[in-house]
Each structure stands twice: as C-alpha cells, then as structure tokens.
Amino acid sequence: MAGDGSVRRTADDVDAFLAASPRAGTLQAVDAALRAGMPGAPRTLWRGVFWGGTDQAIVGYGDIRQPRPRGADVDWFLIGLAEQKNHVSLYVNAVADGAYLAHRYAERLGRVKVGSAVVTFRRLEDLDLAVVTEMAARAYGPS
C-alpha cells in the first residue's frame, strides 16, 4: 500500500498530535509499543489525501522506498498509526516469506480486523500490545 502522492511528511510534532487526539491514551499506548519494537526508527507525521479520497494524518515509523505497480517508487513509512472515525488503523508495510506481517501476526494480535497490510481495532483492550511490539521489531529488524 502506498500513498497516492498527496500524502506527505510534515514537520508537525508527533507527541503534540497524539496528545491532542480524542483517543490520545490509545494512540500513545500503541505508539509506545511500536517505538519499543523499533528503537531508533524515524517517527514522522504524514498528512494529506489518502487513497479513496480520505483526509488522513498518519504517524509513520521507519522509512522505506515503496514500489508501485504503475509509476515511480515512493518514499513511505514501514508502519503507520492512524485514527479513523470508528477505529484505529495500523498500516504494516512489511513482508516476511512472501506474506504481509499483519497476516502472519493476525491470530495473536487480539480482536482485530486484518486486511492486506492493515490492522484495525476499536478499543485498546482489543489489541495485544506485546504482539504489536514483536511485529514491529520483526518489521524493523533484519529479515
């Protein structure tokens, strides 16, 4: 999954963004789990219009060059954290042994929905943060 070209890195303060969210506690807890698994990874706020035409703010962890089926590769994040209207999304742009990590960890993540490269959940209690940290470490570490 890659942005449509209108989602861009910003210089916005990630901690201020997380603290200002209506789901601040949830986002901050997931942020801490991701950072524990990805020590030293860049953490950047991305903003813009995502595929499907939705305006998004996504905290991106790690930097990758994302291949596109058509057109040039794009700069993107390895894992992204975003608040949606009715849930929270974790975009996991990492593959191991030919499968997205989100699928590899799906059964252990808790009461979540898993798409190709996305994990969604409604409440923090539905997500196993220790497994999020493990998945993030596998995504960020050597394959």
PDB file of C-alpha atoms in Angstrom, residues 19-132:
ATOM      1  CA  ALA A  19      -1.825  14.183  22.880  1.00  0.00           C
ATOM      2  CA  ALA A  20      -4.470  16.272  21.083  1.00  0.00           C
ATOM      3  CA  SER A  21      -6.363  13.239  19.774  1.00  0.00           C
ATOM      4  CA  PRO A  22      -9.718  12.222  21.269  1.00  0.00           C
ATOM      5  CA  ARG A  23      -8.141   8.744  21.526  1.00  0.00           C
ATOM      6  CA  ALA A  24      -4.881  10.049  22.990  1.00  0.00           C
ATOM      7  CA  GLY A  25      -4.479   7.221  25.505  1.00  0.00           C
ATOM      8  CA  THR A  26      -4.941   4.547  22.858  1.00  0.00           C
ATOM      9  CA  LEU A  27      -2.661   6.193  20.310  1.00  0.00           C
ATOM     10  CA  GLN A  28       0.039   6.892  22.897  1.00  0.00           C
ATOM     11  CA  ALA A  29      -0.034   3.276  24.127  1.00  0.00           C
ATOM     12  CA  VAL A  30       0.293   1.890  20.588  1.00  0.00           C
ATOM     13  CA  ASP A  31       2.989   4.488  19.841  1.00  0.00           C
ATOM     14  CA  ALA A  32       4.968   3.274  22.872  1.00  0.00           C
ATOM     15  CA  ALA A  33       4.620  -0.363  21.754  1.00  0.00           C
ATOM     16  CA  LEU A  34       5.803   0.471  18.233  1.00  0.00           C
ATOM     17  CA  ARG A  35       8.744   2.531  19.479  1.00  0.00           C
ATOM     18  CA  ALA A  36       9.776  -0.298  21.815  1.00  0.00           C
ATOM     19  CA  GLY A  37       9.972  -2.624  18.821  1.00  0.00           C
ATOM     20  CA  MET A  38      11.640  -0.091  16.535  1.00  0.00           C
ATOM     21  CA  PRO A  39      14.273   1.712  18.626  1.00  0.00           C
ATOM     22  CA  GLY A  40      15.921   4.470  16.643  1.00  0.00           C
ATOM     23  CA  ALA A  41      13.362   4.378  13.819  1.00  0.00           C
ATOM     24  CA  PRO A  42      12.337   7.779  12.495  1.00  0.00           C
ATOM     25  CA  ARG A  43       8.855   8.820  13.622  1.00  0.00           C
ATOM     26  CA  THR A  44       7.130  11.363  11.376  1.00  0.00           C
ATOM     27  CA  LEU A  45       3.627  12.757  10.954  1.00  0.00           C
ATOM     28  CA  TRP A  46       2.302  12.356   7.420  1.00  0.00           C
ATOM     29  CA  ARG A  47      -0.743  14.341   6.224  1.00  0.00           C
ATOM     30  CA  GLY A  48      -2.809  14.539   3.082  1.00  0.00           C
ATOM     31  CA  VAL A  49      -5.446  12.835   0.991  1.00  0.00           C
ATOM     32  CA  PHE A  50      -5.080   9.071   1.072  1.00  0.00           C
ATOM     33  CA  TRP A  51      -6.347   6.554  -1.475  1.00  0.00           C
ATOM     34  CA  GLY A  52     -10.129   6.596  -1.516  1.00  0.00           C
ATOM     35  CA  GLY A  53     -10.109  10.370  -1.076  1.00  0.00           C
ATOM     36  CA  THR A  54      -9.961  10.466   2.726  1.00  0.00           C
ATOM     37  CA  ASP A  55      -8.018  13.184   4.531  1.00  0.00           C
ATOM     38  CA  GLN A  56      -5.509  11.435   6.791  1.00  0.00           C
ATOM     39  CA  ALA A  57      -2.949  12.122   9.469  1.00  0.00           C
ATOM     40  CA  ILE A  58      -0.685   9.097   9.949  1.00  0.00           C
ATOM     41  CA  VAL A  59       2.231   8.689  12.332  1.00  0.00           C
ATOM     42  CA  GLY A  60       4.850   6.861  10.283  1.00  0.00           C
ATOM     43  CA  TYR A  61       7.596   4.731  11.834  1.00  0.00           C
ATOM     44  CA  GLY A  62      10.656   3.849   9.784  1.00  0.00           C
ATOM     45  CA  ASP A  63      11.378   4.892   6.213  1.00  0.00           C
ATOM     46  CA  ILE A  64      11.047   2.682   3.160  1.00  0.00           C
ATOM     47  CA  ARG A  65      11.005   3.012  -0.591  1.00  0.00           C
ATOM     48  CA  GLN A  66       7.616   1.559  -1.594  1.00  0.00           C
ATOM     49  CA  PRO A  67       7.344   0.027  -5.066  1.00  0.00           C
ATOM     50  CA  ARG A  68       4.247   0.970  -7.040  1.00  0.00           C
ATOM     51  CA  PRO A  69       2.573  -1.249  -9.630  1.00  0.00           C
ATOM     52  CA  ARG A  70       2.478   1.720 -12.013  1.00  0.00           C
ATOM     53  CA  GLY A  71       4.770   4.686 -11.775  1.00  0.00           C
ATOM     54  CA  ALA A  72       7.790   5.542  -9.721  1.00  0.00           C
ATOM     55  CA  ASP A  73       8.514   4.122  -6.287  1.00  0.00           C
ATOM     56  CA  VAL A  74       7.552   6.426  -3.404  1.00  0.00           C
ATOM     57  CA  ASP A  75       9.012   7.312  -0.019  1.00  0.00           C
ATOM     58  CA  TRP A  76       6.742   5.840   2.634  1.00  0.00           C
ATOM     59  CA  PHE A  77       6.689   4.523   6.198  1.00  0.00           C
ATOM     60  CA  LEU A  78       7.295   0.964   7.346  1.00  0.00           C
ATOM     61  CA  ILE A  79       4.450   1.063   9.892  1.00  0.00           C
ATOM     62  CA  GLY A  80       1.786   3.750  10.209  1.00  0.00           C
ATOM     63  CA  LEU A  81      -0.640   4.582  13.026  1.00  0.00           C
ATOM     64  CA  ALA A  82      -3.837   6.481  12.213  1.00  0.00           C
ATOM     65  CA  GLU A  83      -7.058   7.369  13.976  1.00  0.00           C
ATOM     66  CA  GLN A  84     -10.196   6.832  11.905  1.00  0.00           C
ATOM     67  CA  LYS A  85     -13.772   7.806  12.673  1.00  0.00           C
ATOM     68  CA  ASN A  86     -14.727   4.446  14.206  1.00  0.00           C
ATOM     69  CA  HIS A  87     -11.425   2.645  14.723  1.00  0.00           C
ATOM     70  CA  VAL A  88      -7.640   2.890  14.786  1.00  0.00           C
ATOM     71  CA  SER A  89      -5.532   1.621  11.879  1.00  0.00           C
ATOM     72  CA  LEU A  90      -2.040   0.159  11.875  1.00  0.00           C
ATOM     73  CA  TYR A  91      -0.586   0.078   8.357  1.00  0.00           C
ATOM     74  CA  VAL A  92       2.114  -2.600   8.266  1.00  0.00           C
ATOM     75  CA  ASN A  93       4.132  -2.318   5.055  1.00  0.00           C
ATOM     76  CA  ALA A  94       6.433  -5.228   5.806  1.00  0.00           C
ATOM     77  CA  VAL A  95       6.629  -8.685   4.255  1.00  0.00           C
ATOM     78  CA  ALA A  96       8.241 -11.873   5.528  1.00  0.00           C
ATOM     79  CA  ASP A  97       8.415 -15.069   3.500  1.00  0.00           C
ATOM     80  CA  GLY A  98       6.111 -13.602   0.860  1.00  0.00           C
ATOM     81  CA  ALA A  99       3.288 -12.569   3.213  1.00  0.00           C
ATOM     82  CA  TYR A 100       2.433  -9.285   4.910  1.00  0.00           C
ATOM     83  CA  LEU A 101       3.380  -9.332   8.587  1.00  0.00           C
ATOM     84  CA  ALA A 102      -0.158  -8.253   9.503  1.00  0.00           C
ATOM     85  CA  HIS A 103      -1.351 -11.660   8.256  1.00  0.00           C
ATOM     86  CA  ARG A 104       1.453 -13.537   9.986  1.00  0.00           C
ATOM     87  CA  TYR A 105       0.515 -11.998  13.358  1.00  0.00           C
ATOM     88  CA  ALA A 106      -3.271 -11.778  12.834  1.00  0.00           C
ATOM     89  CA  GLU A 107      -4.276 -14.570  15.210  1.00  0.00           C
ATOM     90  CA  ARG A 108      -2.100 -13.235  18.033  1.00  0.00           C
ATOM     91  CA  LEU A 109      -2.922  -9.520  17.786  1.00  0.00           C
ATOM     92  CA  GLY A 110      -6.278  -9.796  19.545  1.00  0.00           C
ATOM     93  CA  ARG A 111      -9.789  -8.799  18.480  1.00  0.00           C
ATOM     94  CA  VAL A 112      -8.727  -7.034  15.308  1.00  0.00           C
ATOM     95  CA  LYS A 113      -9.561  -7.000  11.608  1.00  0.00           C
ATOM     96  CA  VAL A 114      -6.707  -7.629   9.208  1.00  0.00           C
ATOM     97  CA  GLY A 115      -6.523  -6.565   5.568  1.00  0.00           C
ATOM     98  CA  SER A 116      -3.613  -6.938   3.175  1.00  0.00           C
ATOM     99  CA  ALA A 117      -1.343  -4.530   5.029  1.00  0.00           C
ATOM    100  CA  VAL A 118      -3.617  -3.068   7.689  1.00  0.00           C
ATOM    101  CA  VAL A 119      -4.759  -3.995  11.181  1.00  0.00           C
ATOM    102  CA  THR A 120      -7.809  -2.202  12.587  1.00  0.00           C
ATOM    103  CA  PHE A 121      -9.236  -2.233  16.094  1.00  0.00           C
ATOM    104  CA  ARG A 122     -11.871  -0.273  18.011  1.00  0.00           C
ATOM    105  CA  ARG A 123     -10.553  -0.325  21.588  1.00  0.00           C
ATOM    106  CA  LEU A 124      -7.104  -0.595  23.104  1.00  0.00           C
ATOM    107  CA  GLU A 125      -8.253  -3.622  25.102  1.00  0.00           C
ATOM    108  CA  ASP A 126      -8.821  -5.436  21.791  1.00  0.00           C
ATOM    109  CA  LEU A 127      -5.138  -5.225  20.819  1.00  0.00           C
ATOM    110  CA  ASP A 128      -2.246  -7.201  22.314  1.00  0.00           C
ATOM    111  CA  LEU A 129       0.479  -4.557  22.643  1.00  0.00           C
ATOM    112  CA  ALA A 130       3.226  -7.111  23.325  1.00  0.00           C
ATOM    113  CA  VAL A 131       2.484  -8.713  19.948  1.00  0.00           C
ATOM    114  CA  VAL A 132       2.486  -5.257  18.307  1.00  0.00           C
TER     115      VAL A 132
END
